[in-house]
Coordinates of C-alpha atoms in Angstrom, one line a residue:
Chain A
X1408 CA -67.1 -44.9 30.9
X1409 CA -67.4 -47.9 33.3
X1410 CA -66.8 -48.6 36.8
X1411 CA -66.1 -51.8 38.1
X1412 CA -64.6 -53.9 40.8
X1413 CA -61.8 -55.5 38.9
X1414 CA -59.2 -58.2 38.8
X1415 CA -58.2 -60.0 42.1
X1416 CA -54.6 -59.4 43.3
X1417 CA -54.0 -63.0 42.7
X1418 CA -53.7 -62.4 39.0
X1419 CA -50.2 -60.6 39.4
X1420 CA -49.0 -62.2 36.2
X1421 CA -49.0 -58.6 34.6
X1422 CA -45.5 -57.4 35.1
X1423 CA -43.3 -54.4 34.0
X1424 CA -43.6 -50.5 34.5
X1425 CA -47.4 -50.2 33.8
X1426 CA -48.1 -47.5 36.2
X1427 CA -47.8 -44.0 34.6
X1428 CA -48.7 -42.2 37.9
X1429 CA -45.6 -41.4 39.8
X1430 CA -46.0 -42.2 43.5
X1431 CA -49.3 -43.8 43.1
X1432 CA -48.5 -45.9 45.9
X1433 CA -48.3 -42.7 48.2
X1434 CA -44.9 -44.0 49.5
X1435 CA -43.0 -40.7 49.3
X1436 CA -44.1 -37.6 51.4
X1437 CA -40.9 -35.3 51.2
X1438 CA -42.8 -32.2 52.2
X1439 CA -45.0 -33.5 55.2
X1440 CA -46.8 -36.5 56.4
X1441 CA -49.5 -34.4 57.8
X1442 CA -50.7 -31.0 56.5
X1443 CA -53.7 -29.0 57.3
X1444 CA -54.1 -26.1 54.7
X1445 CA -56.6 -23.3 54.8
X1446 CA -55.4 -22.1 51.4
X1447 CA -58.2 -21.9 48.7
X1448 CA -55.8 -22.8 46.0
X1449 CA -54.4 -26.1 45.0
X1450 CA -50.8 -26.8 46.0
X1451 CA -48.0 -29.4 46.6
X1452 CA -48.2 -29.8 50.3
X1453 CA -47.9 -33.4 51.4
X1454 CA -47.8 -36.6 49.4
X1455 CA -45.4 -36.3 46.5
X1456 CA -46.6 -35.5 43.0
X1457 CA -50.1 -34.6 44.1
X1458 CA -51.7 -31.4 44.7
X1459 CA -54.4 -30.9 47.2
X1460 CA -56.7 -28.2 48.4
X1461 CA -58.1 -27.0 51.5
X1462 CA -58.3 -29.4 54.5
X1463 CA -56.1 -31.9 56.3
X1464 CA -54.2 -34.5 54.4
X1465 CA -52.0 -37.1 56.2
X1466 CA -50.2 -40.4 55.8
X1467 CA -51.5 -43.5 57.3
X1468 CA -51.6 -47.2 56.4
X1469 CA -54.1 -50.0 56.0
X1470 CA -54.6 -53.4 54.6
X1471 CA -55.8 -53.0 51.1
X1472 CA -56.3 -56.2 48.8
X1473 CA -54.4 -58.3 51.2
X1474 CA -51.4 -56.1 51.4
X1475 CA -50.4 -53.3 54.1
X1476 CA -50.0 -50.2 52.0
X1477 CA -49.5 -46.4 52.6
X1478 CA -52.7 -44.6 52.3
X1479 CA -53.7 -40.9 51.9
X1480 CA -56.3 -39.7 54.6
X1481 CA -58.3 -36.6 53.6
X1482 CA -60.5 -34.7 56.0
X1483 CA -61.8 -31.9 53.7
X1484 CA -62.7 -28.5 55.3
X1485 CA -65.7 -26.4 54.5
X1486 CA -65.6 -22.9 53.0
X1487 CA -64.4 -21.3 49.8
X1488 CA -62.2 -23.5 47.4
X1489 CA -60.4 -23.1 44.2
X1490 CA -61.7 -25.6 41.7
X1491 CA -62.8 -28.2 44.1
X1492 CA -61.5 -30.3 46.9
X1493 CA -59.5 -33.4 46.8
X1494 CA -56.3 -34.4 44.9
X1495 CA -54.8 -34.4 41.5
X1496 CA -51.7 -35.2 39.7
X1497 CA -50.1 -34.1 36.4
X1498 CA -48.3 -36.2 33.9
X1499 CA -45.3 -34.9 32.1
X1500 CA -45.4 -37.7 29.5
X1501 CA -48.6 -36.9 27.9
X1502 CA -48.0 -39.3 24.8
X1503 CA -49.3 -41.9 27.1
X1504 CA -52.7 -40.8 26.0
X1505 CA -52.1 -41.6 22.3
X1506 CA -53.9 -45.0 23.2
X1507 CA -56.8 -45.8 25.4
X1508 CA -56.0 -45.5 29.2
X1509 CA -57.5 -46.4 32.2
X1510 CA -57.3 -45.1 35.8
X1511 CA -58.0 -47.1 38.8
X1512 CA -57.9 -46.1 42.6
X1513 CA -59.0 -47.5 45.8
X1514 CA -61.2 -45.5 48.1
X1515 CA -63.2 -45.9 51.3
X1516 CA -64.6 -43.3 53.8
X1517 CA -65.8 -43.3 57.4
X1518 CA -69.4 -43.4 56.4
X1519 CA -71.4 -44.0 53.2
X1520 CA -70.7 -40.9 50.7
X1521 CA -69.9 -39.8 47.4
X1522 CA -67.1 -38.2 45.5
X1523 CA -66.0 -37.8 41.7
X1524 CA -63.1 -39.5 40.3
X1525 CA -61.1 -39.3 37.1
X1526 CA -61.7 -35.9 35.7
X1527 CA -59.1 -35.5 32.8
X1528 CA -57.8 -31.9 32.2
X1529 CA -55.8 -30.5 29.3
X1530 CA -53.5 -27.8 30.4
X1531 CA -52.5 -26.9 27.0
X1532 CA -56.0 -26.1 26.0
X1533 CA -57.1 -25.3 29.5
X1534 CA -60.2 -27.4 29.3
X1535 CA -61.6 -30.5 30.5
X1536 CA -61.3 -33.5 28.3
X1537 CA -63.4 -35.7 30.3
X1538 CA -65.6 -34.9 33.4
X1539 CA -65.3 -36.7 36.7
X1540 CA -67.5 -39.5 37.5
X1541 CA -69.7 -39.5 40.7
X1542 CA -69.1 -42.8 42.7
X1543 CA -70.8 -44.3 46.0
X1544 CA -68.1 -44.7 48.5
X1545 CA -68.7 -47.2 51.6
X1546 CA -66.8 -48.0 54.8
X1547 CA -64.9 -51.0 52.8
X1548 CA -62.2 -50.5 50.2
X1549 CA -63.5 -50.5 46.7
X1550 CA -61.3 -50.3 43.5
X1551 CA -62.9 -47.8 41.0
X1552 CA -62.0 -47.7 37.4
X1553 CA -62.3 -44.8 34.7
X1554 CA -61.7 -45.4 31.2
X1555 CA -60.5 -42.9 28.7
X1556 CA -60.5 -42.9 24.8
X1557 CA -57.2 -42.0 22.9
X1558 CA -56.3 -38.3 23.3
X1559 CA -53.9 -35.9 21.8
X1560 CA -52.4 -33.5 24.2
X1561 CA -49.9 -30.6 23.5
X1562 CA -48.5 -30.6 27.0
X1563 CA -49.0 -32.1 30.5
X1564 CA -52.4 -33.5 31.3
X1565 CA -53.9 -33.9 34.8
X1566 CA -56.1 -36.4 36.5
X1567 CA -58.3 -35.5 39.4
X1568 CA -57.9 -38.7 41.3
X1569 CA -60.8 -37.8 43.6
X1570 CA -62.7 -34.5 44.0
X1571 CA -65.8 -33.0 45.1
X1572 CA -65.4 -34.3 48.6
X1573 CA -68.2 -34.1 51.0
X1574 CA -67.6 -31.9 54.2
X1575 CA -67.6 -33.9 57.5
X1576 CA -66.4 -37.0 55.8
X1577 CA -63.1 -38.7 56.1
X1578 CA -61.9 -40.3 53.0
X1579 CA -59.2 -42.8 52.5
X1580 CA -57.4 -43.3 49.2
X1581 CA -54.6 -45.6 48.0
X1582 CA -53.0 -47.2 45.0
X1583 CA -53.8 -45.0 42.1
X1584 CA -52.8 -46.3 38.9
X1585 CA -53.0 -45.0 35.2
X1586 CA -52.0 -47.6 32.4
X1587 CA -52.5 -48.2 28.8
X1588 CA -55.7 -50.4 28.0
X1589 CA -59.3 -50.6 28.4
X1590 CA -59.4 -52.6 31.8
X1591 CA -57.2 -52.1 34.9
X1592 CA -54.7 -54.6 35.9
X1593 CA -53.5 -55.3 39.5
X1594 CA -51.8 -52.3 41.1
X1595 CA -47.9 -52.3 40.2
X1596 CA -46.2 -52.1 43.5
X1597 CA -42.7 -50.4 43.1
X1598 CA -40.0 -50.0 45.8
X1599 CA -39.7 -46.9 47.8
X1600 CA -36.2 -46.1 46.3
X1601 CA -37.6 -46.5 42.8
X1602 CA -40.5 -44.2 43.4
X1603 CA -38.3 -41.5 45.3
X1604 CA -35.9 -41.2 42.5
X1605 CA -39.1 -40.6 40.1
X1606 CA -40.3 -38.0 42.6
X1607 CA -37.1 -36.1 42.8
X1608 CA -37.1 -35.2 39.2
X1609 CA -39.9 -32.8 40.3
X1610 CA -39.1 -32.0 43.8
X1611 CA -36.7 -32.7 46.4
X1612 CA -35.8 -31.4 49.8
X1613 CA -32.3 -31.0 51.4
X1614 CA -33.0 -31.0 55.1
X1615 CA -31.9 -33.7 57.6
X1616 CA -31.6 -31.4 60.3
X1617 CA -28.2 -32.5 61.7
X1618 CA -25.6 -29.6 62.3
X1619 CA -22.9 -31.8 60.5
X1620 CA -24.8 -32.4 57.3
X1621 CA -25.0 -29.0 55.9
X1622 CA -24.4 -27.8 52.2
X1623 CA -20.8 -26.6 52.8
X1624 CA -19.7 -23.4 51.1
X1625 CA -16.6 -21.3 50.5
X1626 CA -16.1 -17.6 51.5
X1627 CA -16.6 -15.4 48.4
X1628 CA -15.9 -12.0 49.8
X1629 CA -16.6 -10.2 53.0
X1630 CA -19.5 -12.2 54.8
X1631 CA -20.6 -13.8 51.5
X1632 CA -20.5 -17.4 51.0
X1633 CA -21.1 -19.3 48.0
X1634 CA -22.0 -23.1 47.7
X1635 CA -22.7 -25.5 44.7
X1636 CA -25.0 -28.2 45.2
X1637 CA -25.5 -31.2 43.0
X1638 CA -29.2 -32.5 42.6
X1639 CA -29.7 -36.1 43.2
X1640 CA -31.2 -36.5 40.0
X1641 CA -31.7 -34.4 36.9
X1642 CA -34.7 -32.1 37.5
X1643 CA -37.5 -31.6 34.9
X1644 CA -36.7 -28.0 34.7
X1645 CA -34.4 -25.4 36.5
X1646 CA -36.2 -25.4 40.0
X1647 CA -37.6 -22.8 42.2
X1648 CA -35.7 -22.6 45.4
X1649 CA -36.8 -21.7 48.9
X1650 CA -34.9 -21.9 52.1
X1651 CA -36.3 -23.1 55.3
X1652 CA -33.2 -22.4 57.3
X1653 CA -33.6 -19.0 58.6
X1654 CA -30.1 -18.4 60.1
X1655 CA -28.9 -16.0 57.7
X1656 CA -29.9 -14.0 54.3
X1657 CA -30.1 -16.1 51.2
X1658 CA -29.0 -13.4 48.9
X1659 CA -29.3 -15.0 45.3
X1660 CA -29.1 -18.2 43.3
X1661 CA -28.6 -19.8 39.9
X1662 CA -29.6 -23.2 38.7
X1663 CA -29.6 -25.5 36.0
X1664 CA -31.7 -28.8 35.9
X1665 CA -28.4 -30.6 37.5
X1666 CA -27.1 -28.3 40.1
X1667 CA -27.6 -24.9 41.8
X1668 CA -25.3 -22.3 43.0
X1669 CA -26.2 -20.3 46.3
X1670 CA -24.8 -17.2 47.7
X1671 CA -25.7 -16.1 51.3
X1672 CA -24.4 -14.2 54.2
X1673 CA -24.8 -14.2 58.0
X1674 CA -25.0 -18.1 58.2
X1675 CA -21.3 -18.9 59.1
X1676 CA -20.7 -20.7 55.7
X1677 CA -23.3 -23.4 56.1
X1678 CA -26.9 -23.9 54.8
X1679 CA -29.6 -26.5 55.5
X1680 CA -33.1 -26.8 54.7
X1681 CA -33.5 -26.1 51.0
X1682 CA -36.4 -27.0 48.6
X1683 CA -35.8 -27.6 44.9
X1684 CA -39.4 -27.4 43.0
X1685 CA -39.6 -28.3 39.5
X1686 CA -43.1 -29.7 39.5
X1687 CA -45.5 -29.3 36.6
Chain B
X1252 CA -51.0 -19.0 43.0
X1253 CA -50.8 -15.8 45.0
X1254 CA -47.5 -13.9 43.9
X1255 CA -46.2 -10.9 45.5
X1256 CA -43.0 -8.7 46.1
X1257 CA -41.4 -9.8 42.9
X1258 CA -37.8 -8.6 42.1
X1259 CA -35.0 -9.5 39.6
X1260 CA -31.8 -10.8 41.3
X1261 CA -28.5 -11.0 39.9
X1262 CA -25.9 -13.8 40.4
X1263 CA -22.4 -13.1 41.5
X1264 CA -21.2 -12.5 38.1
X1265 CA -23.9 -9.8 37.7
X1266 CA -26.1 -11.9 35.4
X1267 CA -30.0 -11.5 35.9
X1268 CA -30.7 -15.1 36.9
X1269 CA -33.6 -15.3 39.3
X1270 CA -36.8 -13.4 40.5
X1271 CA -37.3 -13.3 44.2
X1272 CA -40.9 -13.5 44.9
X1273 CA -43.3 -14.4 47.7
X1274 CA -45.4 -17.2 46.5
X1275 CA -48.4 -18.4 48.6
X1276 CA -46.7 -16.8 51.6
X1277 CA -43.3 -18.3 51.0
X1278 CA -40.1 -16.5 49.8
X1279 CA -38.7 -18.2 46.7
X1280 CA -36.2 -17.7 44.1
X1281 CA -37.6 -18.4 40.6
X1282 CA -35.2 -19.2 37.7
X1283 CA -35.9 -17.5 34.4
X1284 CA -36.9 -20.7 32.8
X1285 CA -40.2 -20.9 30.8
X1286 CA -40.4 -24.6 32.0
X1287 CA -40.5 -23.5 35.6
X1288 CA -44.3 -23.3 36.6
X1289 CA -43.6 -20.4 38.8
X1290 CA -41.8 -18.3 36.2
X1291 CA -44.6 -19.2 33.8
X1292 CA -47.3 -17.9 36.1
X1293 CA -45.2 -14.6 36.9
X1294 CA -45.0 -14.1 33.1
X1295 CA -48.9 -14.6 32.8
X1296 CA -49.6 -12.2 35.6
X1297 CA -47.1 -9.6 34.1
X1298 CA -48.6 -9.9 30.6
X1299 CA -52.2 -9.7 32.1
X1300 CA -51.1 -6.4 34.1
X1301 CA -51.6 -8.1 37.4
X1302 CA -47.9 -8.1 38.4
X1303 CA -44.7 -6.0 37.9
X1304 CA -41.1 -7.0 38.8
X1305 CA -39.0 -4.5 40.3
X1306 CA -35.3 -4.1 39.0
X1307 CA -32.5 -5.6 40.8
X1308 CA -31.5 -3.4 44.3

């Protein structure tokens, strides 16, 4: 396992879809751009495709490697945790691990400190494949790199991008990338639209808050309305549905990976604020 | 994942289509799909004897 500061951004001759981490640029924040959680469990709370633990996680930006990019700022909280403190992501396409891979990520903090990066977890076997590596973090951006040998997984694998954060420190994380090979290449910048579409396979939120932008329905019987909603992209699995609009009683639902049917009463035939969650 | 208040729900045609549950403090409708992580966790807790699912009301 090796850590190194790696290739300069000027060597951007590497092209193509290299980064297997979805939203590795932290561009998509459908749930919230600022969340302070007191939960002791991992959960999807802020930046898309990443689970976080207790503490405050929010969106900011900074110039990293000569380019202004989105950054995840983490202020970890003290107290009880479930499995650590930091962030991790899970990869549905576990066959990428058939060959050696390398994880890279930029990190800095408000003062010199430490953290772990790169723990690899096999959810099929419920076991750690590779432990995290402790790195020394400074107030300047550094790119860290962790190499993995070829692995065989039976289902989704999880990467702890950063973990074991120190209370009282503020951490900044940017541009996480997992790619095939033994050395990290420059970060692959993708457009917001590309990244959002990838994220919506796992989660999307219907909520633009406008009274004329509801999911419209028809009267089924009595005060019961029914609505069909086509997802923006096909989802990974039938999604869990939760409703943030509290204007009535959401009475039942049925879904596929492409669409959902709601029935509800007491909402005058309109509904808005619906979460569709098919995360790993 | 903290799961409480689980109950089967029928769709308008009377088919058992979802489980209404409170998950980490939020009311959710979980499809009966083994690929759904919430349903998989409900199944795990039921099999472990930690959770029961009420019949439809």
